[in-house]
Coordinates of C-alpha atoms in Angstrom, one line a residue:
X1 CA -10.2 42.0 -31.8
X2 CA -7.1 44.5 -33.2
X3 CA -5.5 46.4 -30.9
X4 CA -4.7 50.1 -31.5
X5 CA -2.8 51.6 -29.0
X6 CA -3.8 49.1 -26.1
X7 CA -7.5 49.6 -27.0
X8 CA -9.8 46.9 -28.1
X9 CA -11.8 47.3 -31.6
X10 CA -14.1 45.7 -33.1
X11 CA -12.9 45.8 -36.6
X12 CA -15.3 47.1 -39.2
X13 CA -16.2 44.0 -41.4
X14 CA -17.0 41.4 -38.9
X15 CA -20.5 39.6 -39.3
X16 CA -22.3 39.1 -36.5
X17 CA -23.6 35.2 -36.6
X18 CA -25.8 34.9 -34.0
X19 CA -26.6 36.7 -30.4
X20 CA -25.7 35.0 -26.8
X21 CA -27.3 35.3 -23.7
X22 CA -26.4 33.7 -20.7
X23 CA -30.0 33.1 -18.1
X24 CA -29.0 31.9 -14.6
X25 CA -31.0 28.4 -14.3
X26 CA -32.4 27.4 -10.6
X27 CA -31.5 23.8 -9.2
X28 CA -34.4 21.8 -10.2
X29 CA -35.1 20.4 -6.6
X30 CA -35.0 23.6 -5.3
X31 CA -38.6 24.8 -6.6
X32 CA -39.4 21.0 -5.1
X33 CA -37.5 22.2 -1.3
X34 CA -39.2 25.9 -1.5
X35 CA -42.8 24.2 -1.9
X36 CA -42.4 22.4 1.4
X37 CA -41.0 24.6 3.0
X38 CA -44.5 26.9 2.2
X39 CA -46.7 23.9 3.1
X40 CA -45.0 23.3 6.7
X41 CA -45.8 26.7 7.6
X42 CA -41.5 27.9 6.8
X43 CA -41.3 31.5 5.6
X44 CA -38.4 31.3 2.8
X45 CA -36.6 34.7 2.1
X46 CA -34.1 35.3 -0.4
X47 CA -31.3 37.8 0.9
X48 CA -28.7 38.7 -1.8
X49 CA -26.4 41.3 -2.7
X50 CA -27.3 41.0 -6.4
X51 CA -29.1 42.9 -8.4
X52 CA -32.7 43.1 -7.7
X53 CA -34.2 42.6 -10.9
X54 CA -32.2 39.2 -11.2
X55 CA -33.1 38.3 -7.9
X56 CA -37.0 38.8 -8.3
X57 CA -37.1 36.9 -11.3
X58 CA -35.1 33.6 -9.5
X59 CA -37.8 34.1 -6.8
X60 CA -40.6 34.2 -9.8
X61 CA -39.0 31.0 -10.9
X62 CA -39.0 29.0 -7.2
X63 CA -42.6 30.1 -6.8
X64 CA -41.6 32.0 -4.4
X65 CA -44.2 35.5 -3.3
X66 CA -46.8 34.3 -6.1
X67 CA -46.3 35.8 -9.4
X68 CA -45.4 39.4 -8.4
X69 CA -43.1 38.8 -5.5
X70 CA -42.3 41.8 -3.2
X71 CA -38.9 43.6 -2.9
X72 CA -37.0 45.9 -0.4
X73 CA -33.9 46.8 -0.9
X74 CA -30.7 48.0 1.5
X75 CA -30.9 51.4 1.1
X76 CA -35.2 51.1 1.7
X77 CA -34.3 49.3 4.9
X78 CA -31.5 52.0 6.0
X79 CA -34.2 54.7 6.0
X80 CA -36.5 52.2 8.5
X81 CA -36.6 51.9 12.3
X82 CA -36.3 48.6 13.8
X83 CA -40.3 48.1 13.9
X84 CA -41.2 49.1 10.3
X85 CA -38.2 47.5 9.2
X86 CA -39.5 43.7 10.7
X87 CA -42.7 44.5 8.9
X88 CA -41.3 45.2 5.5
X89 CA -39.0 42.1 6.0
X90 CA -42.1 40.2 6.6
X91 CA -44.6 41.0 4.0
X92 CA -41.0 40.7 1.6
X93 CA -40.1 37.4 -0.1
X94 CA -36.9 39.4 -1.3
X95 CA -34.7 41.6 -0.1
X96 CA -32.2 42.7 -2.4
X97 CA -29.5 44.1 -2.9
X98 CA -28.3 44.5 0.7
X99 CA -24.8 44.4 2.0
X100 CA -23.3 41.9 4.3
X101 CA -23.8 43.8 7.4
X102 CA -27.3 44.2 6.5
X103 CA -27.8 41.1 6.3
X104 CA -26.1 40.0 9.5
X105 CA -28.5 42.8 11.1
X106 CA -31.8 41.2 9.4
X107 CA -31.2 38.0 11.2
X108 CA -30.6 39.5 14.6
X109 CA -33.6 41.3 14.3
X110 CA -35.7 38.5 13.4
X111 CA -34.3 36.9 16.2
X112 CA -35.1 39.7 18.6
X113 CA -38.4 39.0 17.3
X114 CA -38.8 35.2 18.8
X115 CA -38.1 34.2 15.2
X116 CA -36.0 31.0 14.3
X117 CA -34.4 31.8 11.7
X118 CA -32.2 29.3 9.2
X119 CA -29.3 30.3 6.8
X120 CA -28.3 28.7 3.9
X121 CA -24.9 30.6 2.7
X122 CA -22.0 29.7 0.7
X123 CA -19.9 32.4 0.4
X124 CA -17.8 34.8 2.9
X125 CA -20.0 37.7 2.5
X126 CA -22.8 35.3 4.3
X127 CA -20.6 34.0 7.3
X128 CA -21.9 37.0 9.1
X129 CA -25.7 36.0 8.8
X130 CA -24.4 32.6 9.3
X131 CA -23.4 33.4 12.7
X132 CA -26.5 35.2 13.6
X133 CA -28.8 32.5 12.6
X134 CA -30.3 29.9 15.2
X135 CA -29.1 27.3 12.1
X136 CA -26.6 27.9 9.4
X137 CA -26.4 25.8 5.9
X138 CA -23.6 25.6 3.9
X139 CA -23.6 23.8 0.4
X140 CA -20.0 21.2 -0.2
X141 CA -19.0 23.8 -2.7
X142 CA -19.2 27.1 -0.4
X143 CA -15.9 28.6 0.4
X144 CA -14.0 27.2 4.2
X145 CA -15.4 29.9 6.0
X146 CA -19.1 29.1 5.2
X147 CA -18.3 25.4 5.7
X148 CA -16.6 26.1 9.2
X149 CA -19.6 28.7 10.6
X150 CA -22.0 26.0 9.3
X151 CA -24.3 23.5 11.5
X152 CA -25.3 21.3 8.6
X153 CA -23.4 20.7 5.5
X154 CA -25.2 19.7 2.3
X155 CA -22.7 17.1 1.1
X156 CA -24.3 16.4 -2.5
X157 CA -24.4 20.5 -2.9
X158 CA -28.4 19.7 -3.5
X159 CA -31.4 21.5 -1.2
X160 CA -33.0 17.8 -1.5
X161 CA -32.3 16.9 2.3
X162 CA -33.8 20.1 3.9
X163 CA -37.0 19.1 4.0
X164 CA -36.7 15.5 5.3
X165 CA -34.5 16.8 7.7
X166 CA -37.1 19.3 8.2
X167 CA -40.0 16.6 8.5
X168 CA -37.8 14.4 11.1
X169 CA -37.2 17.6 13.3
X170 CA -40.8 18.4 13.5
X171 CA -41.7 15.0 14.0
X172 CA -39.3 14.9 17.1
X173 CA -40.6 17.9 18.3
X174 CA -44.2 17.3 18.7
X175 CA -43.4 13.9 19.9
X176 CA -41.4 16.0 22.3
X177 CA -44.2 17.9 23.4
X178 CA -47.0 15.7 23.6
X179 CA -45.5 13.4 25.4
X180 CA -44.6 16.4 27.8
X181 CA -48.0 17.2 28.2
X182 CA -49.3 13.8 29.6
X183 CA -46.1 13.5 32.3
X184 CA -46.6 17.2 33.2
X185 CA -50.5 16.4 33.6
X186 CA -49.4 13.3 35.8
X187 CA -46.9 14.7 38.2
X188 CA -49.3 17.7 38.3
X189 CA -52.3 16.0 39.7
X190 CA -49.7 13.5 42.3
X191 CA -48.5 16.7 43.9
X192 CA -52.1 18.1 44.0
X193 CA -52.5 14.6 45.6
X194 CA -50.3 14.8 48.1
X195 CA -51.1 18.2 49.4
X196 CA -54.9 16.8 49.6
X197 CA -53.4 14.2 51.8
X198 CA -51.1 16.7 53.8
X199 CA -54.1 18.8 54.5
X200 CA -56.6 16.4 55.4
X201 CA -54.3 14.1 56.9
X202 CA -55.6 11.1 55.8
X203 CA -54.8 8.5 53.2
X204 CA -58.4 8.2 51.5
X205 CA -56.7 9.6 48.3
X206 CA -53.6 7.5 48.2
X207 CA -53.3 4.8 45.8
X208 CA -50.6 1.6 45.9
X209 CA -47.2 2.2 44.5
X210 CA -48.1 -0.6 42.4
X211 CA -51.3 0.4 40.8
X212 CA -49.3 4.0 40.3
X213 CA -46.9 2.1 38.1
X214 CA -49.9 0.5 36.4
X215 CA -51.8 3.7 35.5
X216 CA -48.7 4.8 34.5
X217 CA -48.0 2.2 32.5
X218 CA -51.0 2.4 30.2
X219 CA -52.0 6.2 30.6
X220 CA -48.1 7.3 29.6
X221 CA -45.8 4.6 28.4
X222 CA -48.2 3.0 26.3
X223 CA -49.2 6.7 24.9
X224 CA -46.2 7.7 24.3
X225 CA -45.0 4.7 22.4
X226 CA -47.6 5.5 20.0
X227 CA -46.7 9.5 20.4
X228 CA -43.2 8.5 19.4
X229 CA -44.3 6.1 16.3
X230 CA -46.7 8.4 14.9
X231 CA -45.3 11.7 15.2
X232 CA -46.9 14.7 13.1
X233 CA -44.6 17.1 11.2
X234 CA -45.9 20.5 11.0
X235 CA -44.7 23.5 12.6
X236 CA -45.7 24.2 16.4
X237 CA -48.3 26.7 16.4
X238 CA -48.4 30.3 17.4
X239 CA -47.6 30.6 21.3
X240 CA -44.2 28.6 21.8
X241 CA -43.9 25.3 23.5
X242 CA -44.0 26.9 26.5
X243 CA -47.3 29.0 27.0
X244 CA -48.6 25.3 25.1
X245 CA -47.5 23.2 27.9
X246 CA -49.3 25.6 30.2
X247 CA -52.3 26.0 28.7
X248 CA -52.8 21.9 28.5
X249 CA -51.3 21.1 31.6
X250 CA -52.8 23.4 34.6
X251 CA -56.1 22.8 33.4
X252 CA -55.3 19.1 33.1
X253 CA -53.5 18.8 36.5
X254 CA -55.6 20.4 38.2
X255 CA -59.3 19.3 36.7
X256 CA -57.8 15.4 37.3
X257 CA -57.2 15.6 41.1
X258 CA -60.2 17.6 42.0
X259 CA -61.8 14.0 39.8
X260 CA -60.0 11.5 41.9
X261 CA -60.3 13.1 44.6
X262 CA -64.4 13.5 44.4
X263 CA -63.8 9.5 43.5
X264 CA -62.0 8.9 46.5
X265 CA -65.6 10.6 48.4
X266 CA -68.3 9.0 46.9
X267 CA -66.4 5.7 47.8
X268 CA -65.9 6.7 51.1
X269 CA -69.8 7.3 51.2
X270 CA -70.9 3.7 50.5
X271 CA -68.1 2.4 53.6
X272 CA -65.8 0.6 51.4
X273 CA -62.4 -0.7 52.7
X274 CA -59.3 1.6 51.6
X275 CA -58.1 -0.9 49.2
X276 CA -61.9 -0.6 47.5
X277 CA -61.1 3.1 47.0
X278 CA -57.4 3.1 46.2
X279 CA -58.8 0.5 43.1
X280 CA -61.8 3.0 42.2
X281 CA -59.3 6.2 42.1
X282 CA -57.0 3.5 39.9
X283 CA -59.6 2.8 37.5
X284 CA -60.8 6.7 37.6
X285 CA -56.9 8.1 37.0
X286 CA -57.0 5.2 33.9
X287 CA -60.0 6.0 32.1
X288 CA -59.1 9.9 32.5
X289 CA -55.5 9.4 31.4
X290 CA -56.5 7.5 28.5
X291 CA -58.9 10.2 27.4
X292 CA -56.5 12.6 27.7
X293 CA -54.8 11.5 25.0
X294 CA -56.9 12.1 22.6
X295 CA -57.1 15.6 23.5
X296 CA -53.6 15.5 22.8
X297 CA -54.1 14.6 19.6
X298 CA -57.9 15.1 18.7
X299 CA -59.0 13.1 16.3
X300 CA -61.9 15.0 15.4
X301 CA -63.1 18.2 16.1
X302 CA -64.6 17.6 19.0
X303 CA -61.9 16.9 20.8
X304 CA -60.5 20.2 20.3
X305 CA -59.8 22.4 23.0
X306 CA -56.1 21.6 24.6
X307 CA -54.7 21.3 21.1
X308 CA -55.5 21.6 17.3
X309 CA -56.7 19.1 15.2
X310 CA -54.6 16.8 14.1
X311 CA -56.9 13.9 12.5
X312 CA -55.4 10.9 13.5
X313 CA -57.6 8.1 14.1
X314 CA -54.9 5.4 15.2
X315 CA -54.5 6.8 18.6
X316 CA -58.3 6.6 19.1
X317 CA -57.7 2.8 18.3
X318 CA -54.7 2.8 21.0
X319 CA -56.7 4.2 24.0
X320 CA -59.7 1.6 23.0
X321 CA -57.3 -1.4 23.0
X322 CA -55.7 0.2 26.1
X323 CA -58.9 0.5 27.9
X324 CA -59.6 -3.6 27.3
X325 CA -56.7 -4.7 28.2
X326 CA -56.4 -2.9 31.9
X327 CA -60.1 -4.4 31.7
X328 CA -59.5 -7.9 30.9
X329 CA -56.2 -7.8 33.0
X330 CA -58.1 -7.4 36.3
X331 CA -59.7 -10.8 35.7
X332 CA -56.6 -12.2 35.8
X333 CA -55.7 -13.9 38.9
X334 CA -51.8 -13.5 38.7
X335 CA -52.2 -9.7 37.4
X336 CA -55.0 -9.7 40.5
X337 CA -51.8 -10.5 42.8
X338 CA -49.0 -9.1 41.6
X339 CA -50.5 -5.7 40.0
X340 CA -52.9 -5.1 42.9
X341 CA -55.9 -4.9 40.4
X342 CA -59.0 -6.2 40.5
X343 CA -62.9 -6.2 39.0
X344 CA -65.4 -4.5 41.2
X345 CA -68.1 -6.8 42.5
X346 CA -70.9 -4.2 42.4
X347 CA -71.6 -2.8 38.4
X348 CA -72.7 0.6 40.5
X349 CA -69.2 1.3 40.5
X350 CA -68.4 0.8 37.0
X351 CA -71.5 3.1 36.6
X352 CA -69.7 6.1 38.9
X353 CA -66.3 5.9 37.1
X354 CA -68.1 6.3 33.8
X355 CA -69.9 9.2 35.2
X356 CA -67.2 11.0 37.0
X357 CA -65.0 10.2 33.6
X358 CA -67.9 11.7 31.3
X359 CA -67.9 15.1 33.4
X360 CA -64.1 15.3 33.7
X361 CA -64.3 15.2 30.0
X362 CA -66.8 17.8 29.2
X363 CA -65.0 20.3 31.4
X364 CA -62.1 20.1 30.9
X365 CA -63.0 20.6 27.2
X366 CA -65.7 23.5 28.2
X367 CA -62.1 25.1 30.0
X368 CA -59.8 24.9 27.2
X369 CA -62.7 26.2 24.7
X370 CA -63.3 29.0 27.2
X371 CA -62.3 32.9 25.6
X372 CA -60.0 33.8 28.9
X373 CA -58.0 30.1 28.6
X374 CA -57.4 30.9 24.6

């Protein structure tokens, strides 16, 4: 360059050799990261304060919106109420360019609407969203103040680890919640139990403390070891953990102690001793608590009802096995003693647990299909 008067000029007989462009170029994992994120059910968004045009086509190049991704910008937003303004954000894969307040304000109204909502910043202009956010990301590389809002720090500066860590939290969740399910179900039905008992004031319903540790035993610990083990990743489905719980749990609870104690009758019926009945409602709180299970994780569809299909055929395998051990354990003379267990003498009664099982089954499934329970 010569400089004339402080003023740069290109001087008049200078060949141009060649032209130079410089193209922003995406991490290569992160087309990988975005992907997942899609197929476990993660909305992505990109917020920037870029331009928009650059922004749409580094969205185009993650595969992020399809080929024509859709755009709103700041100013678009600043003309929207709250309502229209969670709509656009939603049906938006980018939103850009928007200023740092804005962005702070997108996340707190995502939030507002019982969104959980994830930030991955680096820079100061994102420690406001990063404060708003149920989780904030910061890369190795982003400046202190990203690094000191953040929850998790990506130490190799790569998106690589978000979707294990992703996978692993999912996992633990649903673990989480079906294993809920079956202790809710359980201390459901023993305090529908005990106010059968209360009311009636008898003990016909009552079973030993002993053989309530072994239907515990293989109707909840032995579940949910395999619960654990074989967690599913996937994102919870529409209705929260909470209205989940409910719907799976009441019906359970309740459609469980109306079956042991309609056991607990037909026993008392054929003038059995109270030990005779405390073993049938044993037997009939296993075999329902086993089958519960695989409503809590159907392994085909016709399971379905208290939760979605999930496919799994192992834990169809675990209730069997579970089923035949309790079985051959009451043939044992020392588990006969010490576990309060026993074979009945009469195959009638075999006969009556399968039946009362076999109903339990078909409604509760017929309630949890039914249009006012969905």
């Amino acid at each position: 360059f010569i400089h004339d008067d402080d003023k740069p000029r290109i001087p008049d007989d200078l060949i141009p050799l060649c032209d130079i462009s410089f193209i922003e170029q995406l991490r290569p994992e992160a087309r990988t990261a975005i992907k997942t994120f899609s197929e476990t059910g993660v909305q992505v968004k990109i917020l920037s304060t870029g331009d928009q045009d650059s922004t749409l086509n580094a969205a185009r190049q993650l595969g992020l919106g399809g080929p024509a991704p859709k755009a709103v910008s700041g100013h678009e937003l600043s003309q929207m109420d709250n309502r229209t303004i969670t709509k656009a954000v939603k049906e938006a894969s980018v939103i850009s360019p928007i200023t740092t307040q804005q962005k702070a304000d997108l996340i707190r109204i995502m939030r507002a609407n019982n969104e959980h909502v994830a930030m991955v910043g680096d820079g100061l202009n994102d420690v406001p969203a990063m404060q708003e956010a149920n989780l904030s990301i910061a890369l190795q590389g982003s400046t202190q103040a990203a690094i000191g809002q953040a929850d998790i720090i990506l130490l190799k500066d790569s998106l690589t680890a978000l979707p294990t860590v992703l996978g692993h939290g999912q996992r633990v969740v649903n673990g989480l919640l079906d294993i809920l399910k079956l202790n809710l179900t359980q201390i459901g039905y023993v305090v529908l139990l005990l106010i059968a008992i209360l009311f009636t004031g008898k003990g016909i319903f009552f079973y030993d403390p002993t053989q309530s540790g072994v239907i515990s035993f293989f109707t909840i610990v032995v579940p949910s070891l395999a619960l654990t083990l074989w967690a599913s990743k996937g994102s919870i489905p529409a209705g929260g953990m909470r209205r989940r719980l409910i719907h799976f749990v009441l019906p359970a609870a309740f459609s469980t102690a109306i079956a042991a104690v309609s056991i607990s009758l037909i026993f008392l019926q054929f003038k059995v001793s109270p030990g005779d009945i405390q073993l049938a409602v044993t037997y009939g709180l296993i075999s329902i608590g086993l089958l519960l299970v695989l409503f809590v994780q159907p392994p085909s569809r016709f399971w379905v009802g208290g939760d979605v299909y999930a496919g799994d055929k192992r834990f169809t395998i675990v209730v069997i096995a579970s089923f035949l051990l309790y079985i051959v354990a009451t043939f044992i003379p020392l588990a006969q003693e010490l576990l309060k267990i026993a074979p009945f003498s009469e195959p009638v009664a075999y006969a009556i647990i399968f039946a009362i099982s076999l109903l339990w089954m078909m409604t509760i499934r017929a309630v949890w299909r039914s249009r006012w329970m969905r």
